mmCIF file of C-alpha atoms in Angstrom:
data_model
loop_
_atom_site.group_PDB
_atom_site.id
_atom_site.type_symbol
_atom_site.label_atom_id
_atom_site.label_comp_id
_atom_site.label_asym_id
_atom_site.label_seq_id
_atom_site.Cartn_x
_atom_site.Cartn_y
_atom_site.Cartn_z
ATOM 1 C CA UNK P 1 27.648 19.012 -4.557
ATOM 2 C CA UNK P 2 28.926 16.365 -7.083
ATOM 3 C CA UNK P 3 29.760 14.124 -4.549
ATOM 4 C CA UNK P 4 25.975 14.008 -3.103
ATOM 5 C CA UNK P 5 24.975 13.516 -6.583
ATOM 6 C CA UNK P 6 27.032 10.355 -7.343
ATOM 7 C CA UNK P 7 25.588 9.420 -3.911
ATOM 8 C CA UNK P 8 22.204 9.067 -4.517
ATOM 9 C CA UNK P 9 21.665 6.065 -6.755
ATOM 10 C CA UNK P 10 23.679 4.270 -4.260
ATOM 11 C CA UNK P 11 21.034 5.526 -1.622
ATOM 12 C CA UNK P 12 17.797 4.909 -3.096
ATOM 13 C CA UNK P 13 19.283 1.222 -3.895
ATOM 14 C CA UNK P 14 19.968 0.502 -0.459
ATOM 15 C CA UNK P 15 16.222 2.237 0.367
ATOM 16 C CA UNK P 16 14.776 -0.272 -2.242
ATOM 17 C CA UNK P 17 15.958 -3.520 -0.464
ATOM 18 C CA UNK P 18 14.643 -2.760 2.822
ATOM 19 C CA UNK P 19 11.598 -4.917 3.324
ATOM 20 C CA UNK P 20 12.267 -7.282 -0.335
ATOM 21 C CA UNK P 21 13.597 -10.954 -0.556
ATOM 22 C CA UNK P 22 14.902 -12.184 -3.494
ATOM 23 C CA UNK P 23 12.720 -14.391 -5.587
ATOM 24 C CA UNK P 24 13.906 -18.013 -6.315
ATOM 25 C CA UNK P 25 12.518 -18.705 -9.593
ATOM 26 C CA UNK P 26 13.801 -15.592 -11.646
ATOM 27 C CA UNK P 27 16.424 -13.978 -9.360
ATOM 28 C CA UNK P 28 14.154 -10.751 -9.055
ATOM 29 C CA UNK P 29 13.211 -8.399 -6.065
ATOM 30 C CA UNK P 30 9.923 -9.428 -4.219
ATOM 31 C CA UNK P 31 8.536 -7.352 -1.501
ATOM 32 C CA UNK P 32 7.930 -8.925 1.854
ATOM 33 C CA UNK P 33 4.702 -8.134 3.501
ATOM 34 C CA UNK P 34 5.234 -7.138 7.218
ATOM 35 C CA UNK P 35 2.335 -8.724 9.092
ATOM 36 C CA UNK P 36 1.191 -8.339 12.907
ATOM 37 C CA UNK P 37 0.124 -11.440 14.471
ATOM 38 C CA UNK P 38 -2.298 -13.226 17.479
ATOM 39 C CA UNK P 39 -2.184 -16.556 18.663
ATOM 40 C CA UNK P 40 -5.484 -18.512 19.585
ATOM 41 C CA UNK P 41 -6.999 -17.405 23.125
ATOM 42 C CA UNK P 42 -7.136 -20.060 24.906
ATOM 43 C CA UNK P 43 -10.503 -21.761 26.780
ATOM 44 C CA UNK P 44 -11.336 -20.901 30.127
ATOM 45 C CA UNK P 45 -13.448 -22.704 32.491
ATOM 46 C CA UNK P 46 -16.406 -21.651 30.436
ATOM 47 C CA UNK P 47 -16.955 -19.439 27.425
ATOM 48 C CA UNK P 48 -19.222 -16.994 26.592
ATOM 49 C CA UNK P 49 -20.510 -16.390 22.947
ATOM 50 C CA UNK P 50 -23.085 -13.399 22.272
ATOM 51 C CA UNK P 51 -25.044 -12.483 19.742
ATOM 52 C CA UNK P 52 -27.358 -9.225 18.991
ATOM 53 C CA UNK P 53 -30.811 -9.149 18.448
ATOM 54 C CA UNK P 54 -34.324 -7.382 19.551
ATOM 55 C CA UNK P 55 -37.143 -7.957 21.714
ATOM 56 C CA UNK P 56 -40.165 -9.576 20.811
ATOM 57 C CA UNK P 57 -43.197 -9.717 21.703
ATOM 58 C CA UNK P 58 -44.303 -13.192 23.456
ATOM 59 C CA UNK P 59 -47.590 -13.262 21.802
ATOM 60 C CA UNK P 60 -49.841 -11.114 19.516
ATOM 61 C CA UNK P 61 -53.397 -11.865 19.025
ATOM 62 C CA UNK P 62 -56.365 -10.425 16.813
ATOM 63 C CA UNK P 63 -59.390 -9.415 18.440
ATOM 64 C CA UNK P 64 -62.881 -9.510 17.331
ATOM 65 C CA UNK P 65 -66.462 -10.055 18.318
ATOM 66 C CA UNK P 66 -67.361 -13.693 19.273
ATOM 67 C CA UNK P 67 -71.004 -12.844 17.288
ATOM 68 C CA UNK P 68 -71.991 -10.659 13.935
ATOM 69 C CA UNK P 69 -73.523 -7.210 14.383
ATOM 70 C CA UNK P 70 -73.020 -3.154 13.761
ATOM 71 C CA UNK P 71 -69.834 -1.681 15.669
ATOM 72 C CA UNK P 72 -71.633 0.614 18.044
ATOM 73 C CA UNK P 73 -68.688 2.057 19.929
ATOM 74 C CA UNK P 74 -64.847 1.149 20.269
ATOM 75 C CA UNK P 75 -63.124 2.861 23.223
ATOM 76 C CA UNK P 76 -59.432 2.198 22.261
ATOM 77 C CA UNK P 77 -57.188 3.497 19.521
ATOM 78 C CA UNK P 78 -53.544 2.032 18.019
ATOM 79 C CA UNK P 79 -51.017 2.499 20.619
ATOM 80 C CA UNK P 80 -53.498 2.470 24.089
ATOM 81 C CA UNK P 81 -52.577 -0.131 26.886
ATOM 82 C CA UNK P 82 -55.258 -2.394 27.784
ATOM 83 C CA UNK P 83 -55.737 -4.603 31.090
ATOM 84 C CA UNK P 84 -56.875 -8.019 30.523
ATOM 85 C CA UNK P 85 -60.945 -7.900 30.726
ATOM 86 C CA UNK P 86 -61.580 -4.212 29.799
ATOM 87 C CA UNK P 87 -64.204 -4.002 27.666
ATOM 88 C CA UNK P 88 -63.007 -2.118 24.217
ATOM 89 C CA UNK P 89 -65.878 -2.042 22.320
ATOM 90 C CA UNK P 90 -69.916 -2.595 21.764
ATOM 91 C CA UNK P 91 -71.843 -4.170 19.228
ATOM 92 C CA UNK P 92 -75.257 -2.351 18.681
ATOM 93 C CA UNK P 93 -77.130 -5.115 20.871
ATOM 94 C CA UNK P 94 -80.978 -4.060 20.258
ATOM 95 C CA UNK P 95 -82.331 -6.946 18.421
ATOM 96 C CA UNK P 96 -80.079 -8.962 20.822
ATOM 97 C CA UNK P 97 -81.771 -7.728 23.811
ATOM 98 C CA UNK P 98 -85.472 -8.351 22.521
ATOM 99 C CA UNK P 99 -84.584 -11.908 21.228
ATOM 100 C CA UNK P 100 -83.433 -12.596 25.107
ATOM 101 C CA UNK P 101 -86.937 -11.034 26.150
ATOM 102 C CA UNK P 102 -88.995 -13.054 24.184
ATOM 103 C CA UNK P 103 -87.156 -16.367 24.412
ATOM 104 C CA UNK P 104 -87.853 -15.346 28.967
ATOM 105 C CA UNK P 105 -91.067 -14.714 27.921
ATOM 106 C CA UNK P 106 -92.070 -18.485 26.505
ATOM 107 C CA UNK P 107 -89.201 -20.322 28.739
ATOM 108 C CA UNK P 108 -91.405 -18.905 32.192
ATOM 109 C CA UNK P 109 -94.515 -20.038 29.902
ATOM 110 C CA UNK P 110 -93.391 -23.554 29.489
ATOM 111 C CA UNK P 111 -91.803 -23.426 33.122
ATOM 112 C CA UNK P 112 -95.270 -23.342 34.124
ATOM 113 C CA UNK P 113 -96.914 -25.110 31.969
ATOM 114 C CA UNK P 114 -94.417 -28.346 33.145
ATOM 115 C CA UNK P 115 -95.275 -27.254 36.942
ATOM 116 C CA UNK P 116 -99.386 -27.910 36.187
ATOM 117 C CA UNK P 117 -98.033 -31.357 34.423
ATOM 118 C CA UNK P 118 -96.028 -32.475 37.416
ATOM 119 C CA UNK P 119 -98.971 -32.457 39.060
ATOM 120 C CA UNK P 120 -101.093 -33.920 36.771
ATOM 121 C CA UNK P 121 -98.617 -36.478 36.255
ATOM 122 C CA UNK P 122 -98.983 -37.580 40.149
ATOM 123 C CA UNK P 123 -102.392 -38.125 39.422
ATOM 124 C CA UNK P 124 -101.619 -40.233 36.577
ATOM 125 C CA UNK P 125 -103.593 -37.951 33.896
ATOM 126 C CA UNK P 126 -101.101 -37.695 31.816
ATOM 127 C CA UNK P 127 -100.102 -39.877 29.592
ATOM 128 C CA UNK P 128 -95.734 -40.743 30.336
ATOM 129 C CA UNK P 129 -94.774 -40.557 26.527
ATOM 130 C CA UNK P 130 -96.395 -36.757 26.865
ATOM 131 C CA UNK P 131 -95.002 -35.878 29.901
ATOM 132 C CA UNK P 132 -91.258 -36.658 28.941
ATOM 133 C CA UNK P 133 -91.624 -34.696 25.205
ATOM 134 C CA UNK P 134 -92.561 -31.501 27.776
ATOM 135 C CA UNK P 135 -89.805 -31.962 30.056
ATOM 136 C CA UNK P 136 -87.177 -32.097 26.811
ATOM 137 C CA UNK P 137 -89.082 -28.913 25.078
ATOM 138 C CA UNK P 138 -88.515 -27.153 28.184
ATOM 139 C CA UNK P 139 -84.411 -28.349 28.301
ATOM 140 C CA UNK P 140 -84.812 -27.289 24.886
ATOM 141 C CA UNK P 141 -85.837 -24.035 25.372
ATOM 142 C CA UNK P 142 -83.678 -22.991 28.021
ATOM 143 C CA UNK P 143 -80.614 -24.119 26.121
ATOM 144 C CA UNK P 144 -81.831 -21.858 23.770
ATOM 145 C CA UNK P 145 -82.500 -18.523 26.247
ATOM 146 C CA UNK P 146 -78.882 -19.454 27.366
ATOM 147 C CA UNK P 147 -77.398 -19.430 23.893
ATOM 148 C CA UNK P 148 -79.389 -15.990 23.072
ATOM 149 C CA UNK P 149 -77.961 -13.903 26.298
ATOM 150 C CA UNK P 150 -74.586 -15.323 25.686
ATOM 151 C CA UNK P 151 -75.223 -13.917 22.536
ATOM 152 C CA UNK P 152 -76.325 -10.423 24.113
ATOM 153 C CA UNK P 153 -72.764 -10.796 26.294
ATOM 154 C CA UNK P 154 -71.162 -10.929 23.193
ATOM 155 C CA UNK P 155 -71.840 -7.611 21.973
ATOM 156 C CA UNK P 156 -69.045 -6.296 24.545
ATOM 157 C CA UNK P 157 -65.479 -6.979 23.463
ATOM 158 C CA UNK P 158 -62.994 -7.822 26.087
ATOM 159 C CA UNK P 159 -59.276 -7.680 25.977
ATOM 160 C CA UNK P 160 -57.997 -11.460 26.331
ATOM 161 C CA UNK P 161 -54.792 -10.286 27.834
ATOM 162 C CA UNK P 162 -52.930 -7.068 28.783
ATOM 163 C CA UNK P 163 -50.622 -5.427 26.248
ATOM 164 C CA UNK P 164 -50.789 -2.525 23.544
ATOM 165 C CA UNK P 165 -53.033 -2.778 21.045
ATOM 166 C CA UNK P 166 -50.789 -2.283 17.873
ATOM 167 C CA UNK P 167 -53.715 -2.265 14.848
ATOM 168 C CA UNK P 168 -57.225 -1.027 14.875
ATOM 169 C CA UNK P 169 -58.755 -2.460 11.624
ATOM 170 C CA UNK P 170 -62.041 -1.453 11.556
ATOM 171 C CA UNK P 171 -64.531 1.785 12.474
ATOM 172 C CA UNK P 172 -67.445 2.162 14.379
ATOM 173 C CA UNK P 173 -70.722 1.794 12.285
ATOM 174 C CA UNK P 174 -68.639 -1.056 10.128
ATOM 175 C CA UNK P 175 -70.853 -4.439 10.055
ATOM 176 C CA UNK P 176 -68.485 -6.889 11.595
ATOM 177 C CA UNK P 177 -69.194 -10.653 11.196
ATOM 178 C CA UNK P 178 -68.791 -13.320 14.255
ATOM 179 C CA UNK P 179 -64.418 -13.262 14.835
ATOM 180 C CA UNK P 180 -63.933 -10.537 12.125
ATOM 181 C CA UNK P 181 -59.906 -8.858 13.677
ATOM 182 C CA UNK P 182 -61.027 -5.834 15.304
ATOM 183 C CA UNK P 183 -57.567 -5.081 17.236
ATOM 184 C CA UNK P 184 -54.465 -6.378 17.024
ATOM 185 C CA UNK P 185 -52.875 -6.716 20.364
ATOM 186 C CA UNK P 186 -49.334 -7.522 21.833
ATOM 187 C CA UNK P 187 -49.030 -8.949 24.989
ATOM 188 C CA UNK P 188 -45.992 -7.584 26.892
ATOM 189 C CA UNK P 189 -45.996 -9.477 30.047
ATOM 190 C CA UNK P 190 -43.833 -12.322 28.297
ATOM 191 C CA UNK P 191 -41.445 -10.193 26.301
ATOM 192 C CA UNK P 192 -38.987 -13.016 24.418
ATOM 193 C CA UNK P 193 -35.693 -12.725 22.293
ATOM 194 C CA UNK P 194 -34.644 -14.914 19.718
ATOM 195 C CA UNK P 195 -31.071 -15.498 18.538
ATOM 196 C CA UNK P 196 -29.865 -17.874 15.387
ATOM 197 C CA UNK P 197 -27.110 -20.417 16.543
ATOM 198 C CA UNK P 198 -24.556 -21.713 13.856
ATOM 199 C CA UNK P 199 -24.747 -25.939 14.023
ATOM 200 C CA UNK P 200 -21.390 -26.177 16.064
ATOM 201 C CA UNK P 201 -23.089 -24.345 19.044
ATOM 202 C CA UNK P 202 -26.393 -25.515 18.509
ATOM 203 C CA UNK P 203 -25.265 -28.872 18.945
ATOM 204 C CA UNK P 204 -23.782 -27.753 22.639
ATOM 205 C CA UNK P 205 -27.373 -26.555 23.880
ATOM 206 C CA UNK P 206 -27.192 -28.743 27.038
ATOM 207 C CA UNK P 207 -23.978 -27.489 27.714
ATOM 208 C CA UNK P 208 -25.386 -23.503 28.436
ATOM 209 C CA UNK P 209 -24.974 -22.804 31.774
ATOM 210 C CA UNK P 210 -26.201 -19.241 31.869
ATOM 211 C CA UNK P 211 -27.760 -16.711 29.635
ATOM 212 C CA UNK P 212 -27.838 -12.764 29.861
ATOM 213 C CA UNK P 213 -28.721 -9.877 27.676
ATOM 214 C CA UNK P 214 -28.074 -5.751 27.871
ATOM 215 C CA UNK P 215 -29.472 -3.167 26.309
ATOM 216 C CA UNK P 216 -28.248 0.243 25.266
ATOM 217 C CA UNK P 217 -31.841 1.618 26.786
ATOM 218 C CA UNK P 218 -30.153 1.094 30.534
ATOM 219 C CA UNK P 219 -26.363 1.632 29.929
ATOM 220 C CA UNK P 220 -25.904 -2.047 28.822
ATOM 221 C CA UNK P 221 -26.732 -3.225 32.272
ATOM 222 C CA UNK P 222 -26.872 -7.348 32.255
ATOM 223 C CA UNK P 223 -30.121 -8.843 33.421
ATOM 224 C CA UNK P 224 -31.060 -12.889 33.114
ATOM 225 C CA UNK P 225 -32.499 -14.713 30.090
ATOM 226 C CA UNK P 226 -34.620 -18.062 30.545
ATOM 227 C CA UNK P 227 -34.380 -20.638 28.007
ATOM 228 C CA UNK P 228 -38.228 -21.056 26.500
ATOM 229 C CA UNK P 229 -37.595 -23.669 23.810
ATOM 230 C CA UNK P 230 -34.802 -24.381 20.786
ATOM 231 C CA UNK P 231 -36.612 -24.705 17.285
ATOM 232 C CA UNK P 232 -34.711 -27.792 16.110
ATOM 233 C CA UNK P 233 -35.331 -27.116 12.355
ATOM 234 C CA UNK P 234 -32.623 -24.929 10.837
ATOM 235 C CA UNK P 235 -33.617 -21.926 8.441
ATOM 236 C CA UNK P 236 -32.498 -21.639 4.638
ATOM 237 C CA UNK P 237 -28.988 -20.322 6.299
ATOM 238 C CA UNK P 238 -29.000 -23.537 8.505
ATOM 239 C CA UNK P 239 -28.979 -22.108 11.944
ATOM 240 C CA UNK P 240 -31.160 -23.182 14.840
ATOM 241 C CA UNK P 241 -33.496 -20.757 16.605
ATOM 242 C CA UNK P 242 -33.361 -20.081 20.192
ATOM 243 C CA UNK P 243 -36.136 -18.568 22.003
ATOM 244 C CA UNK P 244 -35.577 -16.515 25.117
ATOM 245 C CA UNK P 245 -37.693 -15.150 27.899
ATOM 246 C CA UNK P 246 -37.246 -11.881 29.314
ATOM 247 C CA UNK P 247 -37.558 -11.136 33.076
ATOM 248 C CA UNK P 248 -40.765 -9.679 34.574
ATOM 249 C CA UNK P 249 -38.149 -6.477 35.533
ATOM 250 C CA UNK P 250 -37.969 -5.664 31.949
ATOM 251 C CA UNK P 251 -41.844 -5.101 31.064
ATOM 252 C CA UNK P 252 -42.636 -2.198 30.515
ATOM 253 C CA UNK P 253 -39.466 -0.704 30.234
ATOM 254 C CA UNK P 254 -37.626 -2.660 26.818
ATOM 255 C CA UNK P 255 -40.558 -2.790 24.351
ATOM 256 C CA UNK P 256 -40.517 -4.780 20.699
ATOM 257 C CA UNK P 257 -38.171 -3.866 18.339
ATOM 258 C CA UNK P 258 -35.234 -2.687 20.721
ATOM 259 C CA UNK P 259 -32.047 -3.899 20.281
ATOM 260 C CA UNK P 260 -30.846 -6.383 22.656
ATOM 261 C CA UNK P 261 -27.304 -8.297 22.948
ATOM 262 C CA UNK P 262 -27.670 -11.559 24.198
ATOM 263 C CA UNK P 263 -24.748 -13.873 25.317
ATOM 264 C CA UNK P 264 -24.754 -17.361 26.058
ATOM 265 C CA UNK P 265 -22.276 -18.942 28.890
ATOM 266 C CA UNK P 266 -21.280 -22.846 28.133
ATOM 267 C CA UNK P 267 -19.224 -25.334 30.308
ATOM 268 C CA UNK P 268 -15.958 -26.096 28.497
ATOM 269 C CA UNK P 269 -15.372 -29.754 29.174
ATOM 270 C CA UNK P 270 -15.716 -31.322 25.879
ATOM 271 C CA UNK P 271 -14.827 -27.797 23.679
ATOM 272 C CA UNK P 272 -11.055 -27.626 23.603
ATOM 273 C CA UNK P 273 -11.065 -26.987 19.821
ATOM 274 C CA UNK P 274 -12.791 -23.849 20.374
ATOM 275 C CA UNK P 275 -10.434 -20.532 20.305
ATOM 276 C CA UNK P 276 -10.724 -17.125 20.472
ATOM 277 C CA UNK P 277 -8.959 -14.617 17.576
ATOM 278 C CA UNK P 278 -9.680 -11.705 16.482
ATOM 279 C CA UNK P 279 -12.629 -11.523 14.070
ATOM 280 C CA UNK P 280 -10.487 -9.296 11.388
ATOM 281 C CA UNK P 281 -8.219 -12.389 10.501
ATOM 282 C CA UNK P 282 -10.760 -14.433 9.415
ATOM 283 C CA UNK P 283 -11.100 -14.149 5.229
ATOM 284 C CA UNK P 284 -13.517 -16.355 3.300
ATOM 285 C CA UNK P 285 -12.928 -18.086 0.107
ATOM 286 C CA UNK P 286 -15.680 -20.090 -2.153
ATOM 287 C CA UNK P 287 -17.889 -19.982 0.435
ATOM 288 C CA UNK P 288 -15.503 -20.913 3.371
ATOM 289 C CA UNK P 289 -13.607 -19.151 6.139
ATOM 290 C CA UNK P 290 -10.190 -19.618 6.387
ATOM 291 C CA UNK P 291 -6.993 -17.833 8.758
ATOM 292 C CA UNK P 292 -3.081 -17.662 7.576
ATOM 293 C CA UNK P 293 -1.082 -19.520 9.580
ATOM 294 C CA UNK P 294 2.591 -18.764 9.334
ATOM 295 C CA UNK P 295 4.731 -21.718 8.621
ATOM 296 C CA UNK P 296 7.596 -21.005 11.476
ATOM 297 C CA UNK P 297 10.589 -22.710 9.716
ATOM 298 C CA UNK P 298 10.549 -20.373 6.788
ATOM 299 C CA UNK P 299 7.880 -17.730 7.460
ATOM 300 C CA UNK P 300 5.602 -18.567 5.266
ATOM 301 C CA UNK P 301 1.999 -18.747 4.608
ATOM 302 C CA UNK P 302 -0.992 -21.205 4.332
ATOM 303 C CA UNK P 303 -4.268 -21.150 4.240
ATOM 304 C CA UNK P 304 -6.044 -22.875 7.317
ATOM 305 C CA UNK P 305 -9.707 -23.292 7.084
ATOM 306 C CA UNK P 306 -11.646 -22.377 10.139
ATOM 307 C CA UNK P 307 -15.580 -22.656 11.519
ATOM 308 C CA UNK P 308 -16.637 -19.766 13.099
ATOM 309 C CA UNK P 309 -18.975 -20.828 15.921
ATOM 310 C CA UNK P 310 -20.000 -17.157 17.521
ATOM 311 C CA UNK P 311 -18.942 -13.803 18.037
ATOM 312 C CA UNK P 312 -17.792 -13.270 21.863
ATOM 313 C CA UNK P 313 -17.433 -9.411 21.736
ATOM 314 C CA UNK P 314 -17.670 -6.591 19.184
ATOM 315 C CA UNK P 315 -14.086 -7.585 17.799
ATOM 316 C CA UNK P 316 -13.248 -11.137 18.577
ATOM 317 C CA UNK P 317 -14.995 -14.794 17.103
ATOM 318 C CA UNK P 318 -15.442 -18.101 18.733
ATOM 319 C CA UNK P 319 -13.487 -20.438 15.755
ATOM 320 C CA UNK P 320 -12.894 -24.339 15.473
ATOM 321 C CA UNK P 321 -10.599 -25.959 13.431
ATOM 322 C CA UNK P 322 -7.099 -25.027 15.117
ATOM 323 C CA UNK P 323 -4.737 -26.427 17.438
ATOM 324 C CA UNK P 324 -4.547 -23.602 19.574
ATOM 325 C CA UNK P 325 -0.322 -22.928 19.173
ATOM 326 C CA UNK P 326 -0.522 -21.534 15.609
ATOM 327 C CA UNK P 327 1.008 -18.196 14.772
ATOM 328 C CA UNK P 328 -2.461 -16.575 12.351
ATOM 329 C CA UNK P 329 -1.881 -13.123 10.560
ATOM 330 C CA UNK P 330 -4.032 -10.866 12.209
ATOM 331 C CA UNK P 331 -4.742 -8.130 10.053
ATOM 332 C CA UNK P 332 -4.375 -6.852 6.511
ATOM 333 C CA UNK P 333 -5.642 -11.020 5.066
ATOM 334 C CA UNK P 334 -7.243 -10.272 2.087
ATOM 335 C CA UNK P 335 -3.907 -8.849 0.720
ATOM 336 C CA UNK P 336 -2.244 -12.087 1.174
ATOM 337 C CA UNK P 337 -1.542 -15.401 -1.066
ATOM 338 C CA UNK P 338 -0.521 -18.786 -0.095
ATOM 339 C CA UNK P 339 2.862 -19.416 0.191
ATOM 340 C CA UNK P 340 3.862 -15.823 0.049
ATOM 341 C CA UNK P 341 6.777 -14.968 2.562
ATOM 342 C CA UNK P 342 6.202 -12.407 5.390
ATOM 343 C CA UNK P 343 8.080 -10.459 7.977
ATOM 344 C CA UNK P 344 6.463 -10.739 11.564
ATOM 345 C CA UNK P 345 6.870 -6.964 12.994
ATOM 346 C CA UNK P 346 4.759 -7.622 16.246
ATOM 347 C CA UNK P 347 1.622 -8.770 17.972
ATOM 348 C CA UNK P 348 -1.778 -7.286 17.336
ATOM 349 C CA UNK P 349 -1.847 -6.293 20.688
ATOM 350 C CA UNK P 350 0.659 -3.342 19.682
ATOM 351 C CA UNK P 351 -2.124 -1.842 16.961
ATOM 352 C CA UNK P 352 -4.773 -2.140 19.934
ATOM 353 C CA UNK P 353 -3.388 -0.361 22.762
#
């Protein structure tokens, strides 16, 4: 029993050494991080960068009556599909209908009144200046009648397109002036996507060479995107819009506000400073994004600043700014200083599998 006692100092000494280097400035014990590493993926023929966002509607317009009047009747609620042309609502169209019948009533007046002049005017008992004031009253006039009954038609509110109407704003019996929003209305036969683009890709647009998106609505099943536009003004977080068109497939079945992931295939030819790591070794500092790189000779660190230029899957980033041969800390980075010294203990791989 003595003997294990003297033992143990010499033990836990030997325990305590494991896994230290000796500092060069003051002689003392310093612990050596053990790190697991990744090396840059390398490109491919092409690359594919995605992104996650939701589907938008293409369009949404307000609805309201192209003349003023008393809301009679609306025939749609928040939340109803409507077909392009259905009629969705009635203006009370009484004094409508009798200002048609009595504008009829003096147009067939002056219709005939301008049939006895024709014939007067033949026999040259009219005088010409009088004749042509009649024939303008009576253009006149039926401008007018036409202007009145499209009036009348105006009472009836159609649907401009087909989509769900989203926003009812007002009630029957509700005076509603000439283009006062009745509905609000989406229109979901061009359902769109829009994803943000950091500068570094945005300035590869012409280089996409195919574009998909999934959603978890039909087991993340890929279906085709069409480019619509780019918005070539960047936001207050300076990235560039892209706008997306969804196939005619998906109406009906992904509606606005669904998530959507969207990636974006480009050719490779000119992008050979673009790499793959994972997107847990990436740290940021004063505003920038850096990796550790692990200086081979003597296994220590330093800080290499980085531009991430997209996410290609849940766990992985699309980064410029490296060589493609460095040896980058994987995990555990924001535990690390700059010239600290660090044991390599294996690849990330090893955590993953």
């Amino acid at each position: 029993m003595i003997k294990i006692i003297r033992l143990l100092p010499i033990a836990l000494s030997l325990f305590l050494t494991v896994g230290c280097g000796k500092d060069s400035d003051n002689g003392s014990l310093k612990r050596i991080q053990n790190v697991y590493t990744t090396v840059p993926g390398s490109n491919s023929a092409s690359v594919t960068h995605s992104y996650t966002s939701s589907v938008e509607e293409g369009k949404s317009v307000n609805v309201g009556f192209k003349t003023g009047g008393q809301i009679k009747r609306l025939t749609v609620n928040e939340g109803d599909y409507v077909k392009k042309g259905q009629i969705i609502g009635y203006l009370d169209d009484a004094d409508y209908r009798l200002s048609v019948m009595q504008l009829e009533a003096q147009y067939n007046q002056m219709v005939s009144e301008n049939a006895r002049l024709d014939e007067m005017f033949k026999r040259n008992n009219v005088a010409p200046n009088d004749y042509e004031k009649a024939k303008a009253g009576l253009v006149q006039m039926k401008t007018q009648l036409e202007m009145t009954r499209n009036k009348l038609a105006y009472t009836k509110l159609e649907a401009p397109t087909s989509g769900y109407v989203v926003e009812r704003f007002m009630e029957e019996g509700e005076m509603a002036g000439a283009g006062t929003p009745i509905y609000r209305i989406i229109d979901n036969s061009g359902l769109e996507t829009t994803v943000a683009l950091p500068p570094a890709i945005y300035s590869r647009r012409d280089e996409i060479v195919g574009c998909s998106g999934s959603s978890p609505v039909f087991g993340n099943k890929s279906f085709p995107l069409d480019i619509i536009s780019f918005v070539p003004d960047a936001d207050n977080n300076s990235l560039f819009r892209l706008r997306l068109k969804l196939p005619a497939s998906m109406h009906g079945k992904l509606l606005p506000g669904m998530n959507l992931s969207v990636s974006l295939r480009f050719t490779n030819a000119d992008s050979t400073d673009i790499h793959s790591l994972p997107s847990r070794s990436i740290f940021e500092r004063n505003g920038k994004e850096y990796v550790w790189v692990i200086n081979q000779s003597d296994s220590t660190l330093s800080a290499k600043e980085i531009k991430r230029t997209g996410i290609c899957d849940g766990k992985n980033s699309y980064v410029s700014g490296l060589k493609g041969d460095e040896t980058v800390v994987a995990v555990g980075v924001h535990h690390l200083s700059d010239g600290e010294k660090v044991k390599v203990v294996g690849d990330i791989n090893m955590l993953d599998n």
